[in-house]
PDB file of C-alpha atoms in Angstrom:
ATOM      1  CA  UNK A  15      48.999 142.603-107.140  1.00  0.00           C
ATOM      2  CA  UNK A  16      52.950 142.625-107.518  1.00  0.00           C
ATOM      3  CA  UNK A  17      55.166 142.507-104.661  1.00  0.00           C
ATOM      4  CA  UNK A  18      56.090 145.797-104.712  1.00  0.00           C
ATOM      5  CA  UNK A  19      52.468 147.080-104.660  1.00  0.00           C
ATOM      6  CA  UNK A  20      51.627 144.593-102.085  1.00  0.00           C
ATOM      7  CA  UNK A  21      55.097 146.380-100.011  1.00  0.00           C
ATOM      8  CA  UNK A  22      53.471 149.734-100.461  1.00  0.00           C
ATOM      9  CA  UNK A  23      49.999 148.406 -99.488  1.00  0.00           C
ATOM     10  CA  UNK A  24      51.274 147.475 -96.346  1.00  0.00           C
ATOM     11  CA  UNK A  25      53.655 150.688 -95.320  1.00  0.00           C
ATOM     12  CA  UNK A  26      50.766 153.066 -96.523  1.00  0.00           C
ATOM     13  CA  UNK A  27      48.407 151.338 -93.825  1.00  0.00           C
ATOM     14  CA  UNK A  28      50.666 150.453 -90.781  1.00  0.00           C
ATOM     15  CA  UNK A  29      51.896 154.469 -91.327  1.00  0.00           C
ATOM     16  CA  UNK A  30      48.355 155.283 -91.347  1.00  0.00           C
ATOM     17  CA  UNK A  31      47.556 152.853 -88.036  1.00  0.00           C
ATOM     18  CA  UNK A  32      50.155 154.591 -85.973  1.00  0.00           C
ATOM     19  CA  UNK A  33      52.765 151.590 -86.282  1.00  0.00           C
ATOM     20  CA  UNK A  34      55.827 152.824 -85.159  1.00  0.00           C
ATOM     21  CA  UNK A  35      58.400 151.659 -87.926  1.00  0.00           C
ATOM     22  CA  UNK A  36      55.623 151.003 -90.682  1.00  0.00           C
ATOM     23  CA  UNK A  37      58.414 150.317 -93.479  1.00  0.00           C
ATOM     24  CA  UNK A  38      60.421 147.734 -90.987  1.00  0.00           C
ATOM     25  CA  UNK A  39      57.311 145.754 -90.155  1.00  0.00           C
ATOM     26  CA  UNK A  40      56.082 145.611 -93.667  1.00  0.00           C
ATOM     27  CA  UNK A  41      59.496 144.217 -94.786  1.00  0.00           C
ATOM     28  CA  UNK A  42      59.350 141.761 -91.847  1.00  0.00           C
ATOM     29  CA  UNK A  43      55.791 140.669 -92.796  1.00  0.00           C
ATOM     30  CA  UNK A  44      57.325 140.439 -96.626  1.00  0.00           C
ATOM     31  CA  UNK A  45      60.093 137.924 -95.555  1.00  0.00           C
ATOM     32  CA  UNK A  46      58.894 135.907 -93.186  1.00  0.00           C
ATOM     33  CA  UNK A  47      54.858 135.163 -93.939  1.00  0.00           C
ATOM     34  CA  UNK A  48      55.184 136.103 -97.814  1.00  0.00           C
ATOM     35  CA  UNK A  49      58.607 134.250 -98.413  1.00  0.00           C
ATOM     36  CA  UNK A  50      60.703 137.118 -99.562  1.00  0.00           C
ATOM     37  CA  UNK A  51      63.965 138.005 -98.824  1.00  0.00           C
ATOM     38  CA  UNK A  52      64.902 141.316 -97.575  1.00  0.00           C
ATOM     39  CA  UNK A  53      68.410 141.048 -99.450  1.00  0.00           C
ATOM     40  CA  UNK A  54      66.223 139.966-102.834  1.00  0.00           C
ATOM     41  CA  UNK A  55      63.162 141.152-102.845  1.00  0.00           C
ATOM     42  CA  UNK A  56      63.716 143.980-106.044  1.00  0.00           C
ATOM     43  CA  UNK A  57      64.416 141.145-107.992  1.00  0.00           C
ATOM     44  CA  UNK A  58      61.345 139.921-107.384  1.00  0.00           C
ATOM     45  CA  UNK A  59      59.513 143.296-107.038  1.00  0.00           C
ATOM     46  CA  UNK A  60      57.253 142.783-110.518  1.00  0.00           C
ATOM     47  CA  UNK A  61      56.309 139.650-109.747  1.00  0.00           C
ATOM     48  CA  UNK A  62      52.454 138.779-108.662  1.00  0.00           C
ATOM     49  CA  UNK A  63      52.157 137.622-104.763  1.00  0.00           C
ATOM     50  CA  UNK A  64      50.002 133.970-105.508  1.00  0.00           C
ATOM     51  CA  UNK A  65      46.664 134.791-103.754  1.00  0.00           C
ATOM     52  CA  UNK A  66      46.629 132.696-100.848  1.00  0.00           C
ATOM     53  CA  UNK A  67      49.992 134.349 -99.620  1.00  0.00           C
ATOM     54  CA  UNK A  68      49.159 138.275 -99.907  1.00  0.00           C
ATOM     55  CA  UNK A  69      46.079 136.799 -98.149  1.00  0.00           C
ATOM     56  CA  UNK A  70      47.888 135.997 -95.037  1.00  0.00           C
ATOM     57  CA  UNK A  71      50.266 138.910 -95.266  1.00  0.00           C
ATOM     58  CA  UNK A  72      47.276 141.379 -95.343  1.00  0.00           C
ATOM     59  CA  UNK A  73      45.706 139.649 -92.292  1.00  0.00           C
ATOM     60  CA  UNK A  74      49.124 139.512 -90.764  1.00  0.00           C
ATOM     61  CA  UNK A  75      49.543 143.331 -91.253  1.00  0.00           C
ATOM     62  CA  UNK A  76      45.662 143.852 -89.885  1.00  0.00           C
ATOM     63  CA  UNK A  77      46.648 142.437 -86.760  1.00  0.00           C
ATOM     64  CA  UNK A  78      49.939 144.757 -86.669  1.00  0.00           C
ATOM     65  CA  UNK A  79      47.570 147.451 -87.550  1.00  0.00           C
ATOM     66  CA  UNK A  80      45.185 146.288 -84.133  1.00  0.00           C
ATOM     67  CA  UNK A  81      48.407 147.309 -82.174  1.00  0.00           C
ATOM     68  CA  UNK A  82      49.821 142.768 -81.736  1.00  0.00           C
ATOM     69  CA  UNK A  83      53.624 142.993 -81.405  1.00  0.00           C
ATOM     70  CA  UNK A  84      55.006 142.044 -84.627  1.00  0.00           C
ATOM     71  CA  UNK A  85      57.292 139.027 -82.599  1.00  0.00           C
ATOM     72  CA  UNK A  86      53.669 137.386 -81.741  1.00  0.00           C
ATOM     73  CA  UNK A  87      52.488 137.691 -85.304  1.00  0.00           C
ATOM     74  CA  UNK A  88      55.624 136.252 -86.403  1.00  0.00           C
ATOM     75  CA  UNK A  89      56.122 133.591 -83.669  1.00  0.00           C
ATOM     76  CA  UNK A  90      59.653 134.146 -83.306  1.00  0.00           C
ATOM     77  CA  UNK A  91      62.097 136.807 -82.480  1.00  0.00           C
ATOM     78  CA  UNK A  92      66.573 137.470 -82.615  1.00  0.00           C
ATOM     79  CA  UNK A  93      68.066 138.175 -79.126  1.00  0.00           C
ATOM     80  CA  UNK A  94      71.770 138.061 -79.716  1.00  0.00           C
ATOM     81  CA  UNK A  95      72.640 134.931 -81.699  1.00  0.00           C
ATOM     82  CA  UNK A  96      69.432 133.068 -80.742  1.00  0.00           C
ATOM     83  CA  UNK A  97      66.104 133.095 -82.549  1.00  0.00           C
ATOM     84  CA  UNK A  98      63.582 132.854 -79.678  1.00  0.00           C
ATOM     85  CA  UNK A  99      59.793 131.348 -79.521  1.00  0.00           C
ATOM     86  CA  UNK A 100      57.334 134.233 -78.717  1.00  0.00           C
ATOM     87  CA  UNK A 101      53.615 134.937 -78.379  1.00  0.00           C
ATOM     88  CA  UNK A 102      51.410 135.779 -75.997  1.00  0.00           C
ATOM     89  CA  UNK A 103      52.184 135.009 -72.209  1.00  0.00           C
ATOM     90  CA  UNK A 104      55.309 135.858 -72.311  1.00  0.00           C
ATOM     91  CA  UNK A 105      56.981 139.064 -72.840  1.00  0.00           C
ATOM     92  CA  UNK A 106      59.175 140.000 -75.885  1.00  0.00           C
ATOM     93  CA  UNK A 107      63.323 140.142 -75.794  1.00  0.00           C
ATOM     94  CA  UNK A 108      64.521 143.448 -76.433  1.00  0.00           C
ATOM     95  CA  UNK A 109      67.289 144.539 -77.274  1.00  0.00           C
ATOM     96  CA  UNK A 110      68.283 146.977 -74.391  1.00  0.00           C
ATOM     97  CA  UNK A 111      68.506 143.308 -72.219  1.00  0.00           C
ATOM     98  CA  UNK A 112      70.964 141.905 -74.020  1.00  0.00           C
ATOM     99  CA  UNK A 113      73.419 144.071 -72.478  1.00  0.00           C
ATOM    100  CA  UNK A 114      72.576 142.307 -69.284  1.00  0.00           C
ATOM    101  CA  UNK A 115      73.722 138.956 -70.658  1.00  0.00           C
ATOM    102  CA  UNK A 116      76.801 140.771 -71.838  1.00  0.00           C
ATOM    103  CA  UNK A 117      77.354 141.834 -68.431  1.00  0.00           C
ATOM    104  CA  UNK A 118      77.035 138.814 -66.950  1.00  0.00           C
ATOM    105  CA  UNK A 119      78.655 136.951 -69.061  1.00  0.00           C
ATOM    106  CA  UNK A 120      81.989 139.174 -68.540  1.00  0.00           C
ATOM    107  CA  UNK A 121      81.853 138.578 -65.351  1.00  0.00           C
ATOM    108  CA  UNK A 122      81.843 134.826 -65.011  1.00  0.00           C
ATOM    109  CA  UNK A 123      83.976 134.108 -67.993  1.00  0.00           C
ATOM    110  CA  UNK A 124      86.450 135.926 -65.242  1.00  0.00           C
ATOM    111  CA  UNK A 125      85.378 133.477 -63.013  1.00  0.00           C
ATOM    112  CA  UNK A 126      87.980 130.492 -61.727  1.00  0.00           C
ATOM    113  CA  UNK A 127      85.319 127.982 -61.258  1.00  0.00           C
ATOM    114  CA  UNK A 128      85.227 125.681 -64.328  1.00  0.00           C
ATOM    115  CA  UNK A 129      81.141 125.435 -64.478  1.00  0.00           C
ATOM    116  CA  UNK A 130      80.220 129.130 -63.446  1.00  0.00           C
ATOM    117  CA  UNK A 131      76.127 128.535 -61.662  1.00  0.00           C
ATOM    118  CA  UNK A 132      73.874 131.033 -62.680  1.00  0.00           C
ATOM    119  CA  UNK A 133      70.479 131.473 -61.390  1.00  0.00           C
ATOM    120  CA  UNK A 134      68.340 133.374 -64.309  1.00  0.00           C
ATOM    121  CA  UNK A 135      65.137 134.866 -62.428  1.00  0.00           C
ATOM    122  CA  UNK A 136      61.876 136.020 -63.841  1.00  0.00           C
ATOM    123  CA  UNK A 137      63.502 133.799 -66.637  1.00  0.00           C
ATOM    124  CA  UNK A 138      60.581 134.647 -69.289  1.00  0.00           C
ATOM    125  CA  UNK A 139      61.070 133.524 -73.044  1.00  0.00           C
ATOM    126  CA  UNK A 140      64.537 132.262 -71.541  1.00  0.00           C
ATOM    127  CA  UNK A 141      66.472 134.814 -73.188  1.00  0.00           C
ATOM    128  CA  UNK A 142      68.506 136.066 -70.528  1.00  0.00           C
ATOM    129  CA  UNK A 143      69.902 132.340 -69.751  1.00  0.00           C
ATOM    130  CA  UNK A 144      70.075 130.963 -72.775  1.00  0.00           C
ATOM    131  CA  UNK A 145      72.045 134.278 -73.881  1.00  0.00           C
ATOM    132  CA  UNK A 146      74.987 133.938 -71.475  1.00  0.00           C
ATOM    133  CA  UNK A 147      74.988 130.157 -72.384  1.00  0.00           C
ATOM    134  CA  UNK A 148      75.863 131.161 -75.953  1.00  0.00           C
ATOM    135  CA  UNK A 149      78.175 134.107 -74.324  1.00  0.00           C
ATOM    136  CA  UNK A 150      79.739 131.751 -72.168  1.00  0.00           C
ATOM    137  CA  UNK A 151      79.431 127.883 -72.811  1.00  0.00           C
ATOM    138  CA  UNK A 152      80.709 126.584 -69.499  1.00  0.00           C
ATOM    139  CA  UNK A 153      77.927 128.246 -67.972  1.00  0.00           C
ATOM    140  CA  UNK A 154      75.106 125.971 -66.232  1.00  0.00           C
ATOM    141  CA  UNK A 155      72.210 127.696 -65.282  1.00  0.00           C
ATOM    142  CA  UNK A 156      68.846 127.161 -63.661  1.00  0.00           C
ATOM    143  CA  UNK A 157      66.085 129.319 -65.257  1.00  0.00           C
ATOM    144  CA  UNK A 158      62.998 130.579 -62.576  1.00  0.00           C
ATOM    145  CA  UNK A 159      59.704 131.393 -64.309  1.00  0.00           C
ATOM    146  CA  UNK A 160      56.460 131.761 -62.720  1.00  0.00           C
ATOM    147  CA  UNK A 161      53.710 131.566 -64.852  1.00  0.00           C
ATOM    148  CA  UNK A 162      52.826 128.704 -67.070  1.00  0.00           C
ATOM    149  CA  UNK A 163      52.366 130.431 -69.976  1.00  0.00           C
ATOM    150  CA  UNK A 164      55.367 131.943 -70.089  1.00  0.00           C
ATOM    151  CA  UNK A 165      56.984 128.215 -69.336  1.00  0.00           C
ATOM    152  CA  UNK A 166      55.574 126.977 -72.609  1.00  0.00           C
ATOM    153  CA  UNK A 167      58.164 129.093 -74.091  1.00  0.00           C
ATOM    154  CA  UNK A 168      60.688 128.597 -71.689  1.00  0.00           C
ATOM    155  CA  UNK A 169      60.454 124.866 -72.546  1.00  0.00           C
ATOM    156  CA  UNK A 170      60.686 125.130 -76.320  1.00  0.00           C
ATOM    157  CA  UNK A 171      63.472 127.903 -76.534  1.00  0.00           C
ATOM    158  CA  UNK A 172      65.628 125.509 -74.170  1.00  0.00           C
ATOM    159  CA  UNK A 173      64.916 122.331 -75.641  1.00  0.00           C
ATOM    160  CA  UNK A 174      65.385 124.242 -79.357  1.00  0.00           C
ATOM    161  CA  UNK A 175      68.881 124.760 -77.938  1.00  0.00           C
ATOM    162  CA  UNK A 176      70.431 121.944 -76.532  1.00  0.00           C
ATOM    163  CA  UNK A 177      74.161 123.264 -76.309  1.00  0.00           C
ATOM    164  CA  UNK A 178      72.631 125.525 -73.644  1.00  0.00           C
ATOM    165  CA  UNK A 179      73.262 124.033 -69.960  1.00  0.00           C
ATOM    166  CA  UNK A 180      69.617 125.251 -68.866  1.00  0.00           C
ATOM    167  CA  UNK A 181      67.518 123.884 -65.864  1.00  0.00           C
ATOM    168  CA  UNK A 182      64.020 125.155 -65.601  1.00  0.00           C
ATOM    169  CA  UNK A 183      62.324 125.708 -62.433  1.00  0.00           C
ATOM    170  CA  UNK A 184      58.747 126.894 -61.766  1.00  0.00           C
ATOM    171  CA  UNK A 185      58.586 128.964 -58.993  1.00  0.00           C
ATOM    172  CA  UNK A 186      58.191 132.093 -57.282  1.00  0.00           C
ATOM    173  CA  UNK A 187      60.869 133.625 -56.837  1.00  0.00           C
ATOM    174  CA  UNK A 188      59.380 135.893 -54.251  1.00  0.00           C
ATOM    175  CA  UNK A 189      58.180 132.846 -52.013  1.00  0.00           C
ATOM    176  CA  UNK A 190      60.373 129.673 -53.340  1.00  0.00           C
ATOM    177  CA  UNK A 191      63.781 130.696 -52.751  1.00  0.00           C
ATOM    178  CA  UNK A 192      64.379 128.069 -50.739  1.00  0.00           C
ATOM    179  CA  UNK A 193      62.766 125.122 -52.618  1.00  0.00           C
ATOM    180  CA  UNK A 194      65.635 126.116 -54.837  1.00  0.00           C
ATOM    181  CA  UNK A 195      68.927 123.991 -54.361  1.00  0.00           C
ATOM    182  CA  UNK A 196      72.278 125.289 -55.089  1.00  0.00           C
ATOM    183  CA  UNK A 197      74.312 128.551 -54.798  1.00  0.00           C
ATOM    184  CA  UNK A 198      75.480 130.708 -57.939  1.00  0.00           C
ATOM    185  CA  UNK A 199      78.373 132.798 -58.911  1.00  0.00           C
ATOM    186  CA  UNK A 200      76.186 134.908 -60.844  1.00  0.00           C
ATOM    187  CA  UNK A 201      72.628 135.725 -60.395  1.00  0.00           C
ATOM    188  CA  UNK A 202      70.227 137.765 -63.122  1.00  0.00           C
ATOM    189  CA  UNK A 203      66.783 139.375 -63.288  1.00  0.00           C
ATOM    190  CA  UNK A 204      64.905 140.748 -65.538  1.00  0.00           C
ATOM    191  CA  UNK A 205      61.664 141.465 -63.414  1.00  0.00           C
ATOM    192  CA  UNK A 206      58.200 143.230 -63.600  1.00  0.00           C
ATOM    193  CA  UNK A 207      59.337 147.000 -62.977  1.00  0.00           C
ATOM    194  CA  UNK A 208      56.955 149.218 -64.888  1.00  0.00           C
ATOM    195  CA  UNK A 209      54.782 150.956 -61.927  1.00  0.00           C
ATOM    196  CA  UNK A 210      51.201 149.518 -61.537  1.00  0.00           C
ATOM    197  CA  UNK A 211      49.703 153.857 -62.640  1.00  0.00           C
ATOM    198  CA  UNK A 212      52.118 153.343 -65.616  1.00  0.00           C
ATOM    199  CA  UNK A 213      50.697 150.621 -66.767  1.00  0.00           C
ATOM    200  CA  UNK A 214      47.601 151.858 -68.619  1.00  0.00           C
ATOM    201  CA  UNK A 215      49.500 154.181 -70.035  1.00  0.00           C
ATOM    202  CA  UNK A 216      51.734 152.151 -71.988  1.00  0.00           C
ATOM    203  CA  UNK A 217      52.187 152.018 -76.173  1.00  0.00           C
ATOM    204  CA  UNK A 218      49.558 149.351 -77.499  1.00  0.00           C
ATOM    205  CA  UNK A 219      52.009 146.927 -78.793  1.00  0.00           C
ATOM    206  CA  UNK A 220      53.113 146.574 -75.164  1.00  0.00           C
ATOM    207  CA  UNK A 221      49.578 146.675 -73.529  1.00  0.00           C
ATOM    208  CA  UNK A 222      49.153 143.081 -75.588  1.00  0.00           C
ATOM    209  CA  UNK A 223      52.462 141.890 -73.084  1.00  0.00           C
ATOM    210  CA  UNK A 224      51.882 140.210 -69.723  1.00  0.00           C
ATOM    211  CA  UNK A 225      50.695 141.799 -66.900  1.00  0.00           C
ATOM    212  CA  UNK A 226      52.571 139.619 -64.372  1.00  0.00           C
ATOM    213  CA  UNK A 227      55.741 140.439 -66.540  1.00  0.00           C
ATOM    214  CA  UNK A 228      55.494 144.200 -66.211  1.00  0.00           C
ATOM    215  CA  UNK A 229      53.842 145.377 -63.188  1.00  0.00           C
ATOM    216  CA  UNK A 230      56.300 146.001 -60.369  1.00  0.00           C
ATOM    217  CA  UNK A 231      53.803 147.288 -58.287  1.00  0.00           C
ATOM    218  CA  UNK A 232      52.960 150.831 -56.641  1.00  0.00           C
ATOM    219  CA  UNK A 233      56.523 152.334 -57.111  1.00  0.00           C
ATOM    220  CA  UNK A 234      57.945 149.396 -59.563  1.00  0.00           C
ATOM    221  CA  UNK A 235      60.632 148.124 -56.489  1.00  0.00           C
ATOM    222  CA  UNK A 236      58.540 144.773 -55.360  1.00  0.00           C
ATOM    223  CA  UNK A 237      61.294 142.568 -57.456  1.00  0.00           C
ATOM    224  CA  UNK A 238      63.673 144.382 -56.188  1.00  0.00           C
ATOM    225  CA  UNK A 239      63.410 144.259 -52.883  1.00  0.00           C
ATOM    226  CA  UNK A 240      62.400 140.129 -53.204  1.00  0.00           C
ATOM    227  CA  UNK A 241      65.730 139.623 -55.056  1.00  0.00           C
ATOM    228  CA  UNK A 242      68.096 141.367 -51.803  1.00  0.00           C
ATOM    229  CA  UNK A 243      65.947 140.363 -49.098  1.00  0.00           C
ATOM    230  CA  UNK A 244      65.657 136.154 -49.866  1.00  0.00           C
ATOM    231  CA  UNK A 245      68.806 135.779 -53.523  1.00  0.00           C
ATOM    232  CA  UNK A 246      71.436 138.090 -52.324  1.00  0.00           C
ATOM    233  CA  UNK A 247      72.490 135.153 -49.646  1.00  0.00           C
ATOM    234  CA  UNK A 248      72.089 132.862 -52.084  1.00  0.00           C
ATOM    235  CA  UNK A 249      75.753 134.120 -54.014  1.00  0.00           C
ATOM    236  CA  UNK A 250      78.683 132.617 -53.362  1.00  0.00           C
ATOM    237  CA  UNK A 251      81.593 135.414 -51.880  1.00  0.00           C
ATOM    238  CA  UNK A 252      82.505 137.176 -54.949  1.00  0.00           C
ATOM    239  CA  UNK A 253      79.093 136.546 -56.554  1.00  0.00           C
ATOM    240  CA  UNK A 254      77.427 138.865 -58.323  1.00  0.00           C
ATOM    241  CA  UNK A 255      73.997 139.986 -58.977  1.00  0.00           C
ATOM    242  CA  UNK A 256      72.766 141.843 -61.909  1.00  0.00           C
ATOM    243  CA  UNK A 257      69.170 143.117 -62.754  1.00  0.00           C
ATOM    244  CA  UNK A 258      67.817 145.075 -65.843  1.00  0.00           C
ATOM    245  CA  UNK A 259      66.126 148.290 -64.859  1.00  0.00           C
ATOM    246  CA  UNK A 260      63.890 151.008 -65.394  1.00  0.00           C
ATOM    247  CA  UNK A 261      65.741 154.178 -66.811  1.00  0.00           C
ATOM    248  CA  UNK A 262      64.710 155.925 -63.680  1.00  0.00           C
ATOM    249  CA  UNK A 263      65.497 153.692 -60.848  1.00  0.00           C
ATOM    250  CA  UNK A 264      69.101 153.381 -60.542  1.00  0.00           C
ATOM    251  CA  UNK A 265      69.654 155.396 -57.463  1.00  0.00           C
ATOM    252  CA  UNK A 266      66.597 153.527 -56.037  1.00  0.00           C
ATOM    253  CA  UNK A 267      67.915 150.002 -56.783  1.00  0.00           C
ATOM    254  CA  UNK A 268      71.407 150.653 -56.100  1.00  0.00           C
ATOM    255  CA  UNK A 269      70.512 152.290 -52.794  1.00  0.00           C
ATOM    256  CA  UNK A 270      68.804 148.313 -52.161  1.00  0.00           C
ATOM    257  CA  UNK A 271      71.535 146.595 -53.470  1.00  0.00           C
ATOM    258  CA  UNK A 272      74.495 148.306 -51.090  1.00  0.00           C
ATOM    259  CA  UNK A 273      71.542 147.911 -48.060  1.00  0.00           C
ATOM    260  CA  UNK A 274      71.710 144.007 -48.660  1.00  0.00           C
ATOM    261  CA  UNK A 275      75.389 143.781 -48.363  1.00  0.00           C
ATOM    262  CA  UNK A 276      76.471 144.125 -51.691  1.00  0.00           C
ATOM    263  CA  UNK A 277      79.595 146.087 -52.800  1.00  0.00           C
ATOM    264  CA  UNK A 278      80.968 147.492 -56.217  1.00  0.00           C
ATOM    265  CA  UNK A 279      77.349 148.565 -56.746  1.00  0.00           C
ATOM    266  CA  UNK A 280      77.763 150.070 -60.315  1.00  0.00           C
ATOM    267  CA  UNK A 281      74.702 151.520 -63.075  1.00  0.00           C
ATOM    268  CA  UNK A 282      75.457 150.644 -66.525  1.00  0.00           C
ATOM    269  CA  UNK A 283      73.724 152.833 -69.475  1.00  0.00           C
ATOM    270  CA  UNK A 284      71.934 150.875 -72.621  1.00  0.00           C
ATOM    271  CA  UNK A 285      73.427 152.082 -75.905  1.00  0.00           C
ATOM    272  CA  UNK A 286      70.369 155.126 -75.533  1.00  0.00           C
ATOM    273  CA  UNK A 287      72.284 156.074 -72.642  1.00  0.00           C
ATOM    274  CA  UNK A 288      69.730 155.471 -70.414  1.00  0.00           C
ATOM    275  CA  UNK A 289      70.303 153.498 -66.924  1.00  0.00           C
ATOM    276  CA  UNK A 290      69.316 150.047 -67.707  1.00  0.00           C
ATOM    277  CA  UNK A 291      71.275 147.106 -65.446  1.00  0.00           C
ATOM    278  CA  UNK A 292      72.486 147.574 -62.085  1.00  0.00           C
ATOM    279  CA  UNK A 293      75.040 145.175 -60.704  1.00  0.00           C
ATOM    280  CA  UNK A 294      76.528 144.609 -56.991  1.00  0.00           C
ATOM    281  CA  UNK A 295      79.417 141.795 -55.577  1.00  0.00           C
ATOM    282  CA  UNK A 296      78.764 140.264 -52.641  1.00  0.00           C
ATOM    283  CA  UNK A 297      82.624 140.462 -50.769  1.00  0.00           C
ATOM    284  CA  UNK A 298      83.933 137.991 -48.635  1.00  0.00           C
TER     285      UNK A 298
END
């Protein structure tokens, strides 16, 4: 089987599977399990795939076919200029958060304080952190993660980038706030909001996700309410906090933000133009 037969192979039956972007994930599966270059690859379209490699690219693609997120098949994943460990316990960057980073990163590279604190909660894969570190390279942050699975990856994607000024705590940030040293000029969440009847409902790819990283509980505030009732008085004046969103709960979380004290309270839109990070200043 050639290359390009081997391409088609794969498109015809992730199409036929349901796979959302069937000639995407084929190309993926192409470059980075059979060792071809997406810039090259019709140079080396006539060329037989050596058995042992089409073998693992067809098993590959079954498990894409199953409904596994292509970033656990693969192992790794790009969230702005950092290639992130990823599998299962921990859920996947996308792309819609890195505008929270960019958020947050404007605002303390504003900031007169030399080494900006940042607190980075429900801290994951460590995307969110490590992404303003690269944004902003005086930053120093201390990443909160709950779950030990998801900590595994927390601890590799940190100590894989060691220009990053990340300190990892495992907590809960619902309960431990105060076991927690330190105040911050910035503060950023990317919590469980998906409502707990939602979740059943959700594509395949994302049923194979953590639950404790998506379920936000009857009506998807629980975070929410955790971060303004016990973090909010952990900002310095002029702090801010920032939190990624569900596209319908702006009003909702900006309503909680201006109720714990916070001013400025703003709704930013992902490039979809859905509401996607709410942010709020805590005023002298």
């Amino acid at each position: 089987m050639t290359y390009r037969e081997l391409y088609r192979q794969l498109m015809a039956g992730m199409k036929e599977a349901g796979v959302p972007d069937a000639r995407f994930d084929a190309s993926c599966l192409l470059e980075d399990i059979g060792g071809l270059p997406f810039a090259q690859r019709t140079r080396y379209w006539g060329e037989y795939v050596p058995e042992p490699i089409r073998f693992e690219v067809e098993r590959a693609a079954a498990q894409r076919m199953a409904g596994r997120p292509l970033q656990y098949i693969l192992g790794s994943w790009d969230f702005l200029a950092l290639t992130l460990r990823v599998g299962e316990g921990v859920l996947i960057p996308r792309p819609e958060t890195e505008l929270l980073c960019e958020i947050g990163a404007a605002f303390i590279r504003n900031s007169s304080r030399p080494h900006p604190q940042v607190f980075d909660l429900c801290a994951g894969s460590g995307c969110v952190g490590l992404g303003i570190c690269t944004l902003v390279k005086e930053a120093q942050v201390t990443a909160v993660e709950l779950s030990e699975a998801a900590c595994y990856y927390l601890r590799y994607n940190v100590a894989n980038h060691p220009d990053c000024n990340v300190d990892i705590v495992q907590a809960d940030i619902l309960t431990d706030s105060l076991s927690i040293p330190g105040m911050a000029e910035l503060i950023v969440c990317n919590p469980p909001y998906i409502r707990t009847a939602d979740l059943d409902g959700l594509q395949a790819e994302v049923q194979h996700e953590p639950r404790i990283a998506l379920d936000g509980d009857e009506d998807g505030l629980k975070f929410y309410r955790g971060l303004t009732k016990h973090w909010v008085k952990r900002l310095v004046d002029g702090g801010m906090m920032a939190v990624e969103i569900g596209e319908d709960q702006g009003d909702d979380v900006s309503r909680l933000f201006v109720e714990a004290g916070l001013s400025d309270v703003r709704v930013y839109k992902d490039a979809s133009g859905l509401d996607r990070v709410v942010t709020g200043i805590l005023c002298p």
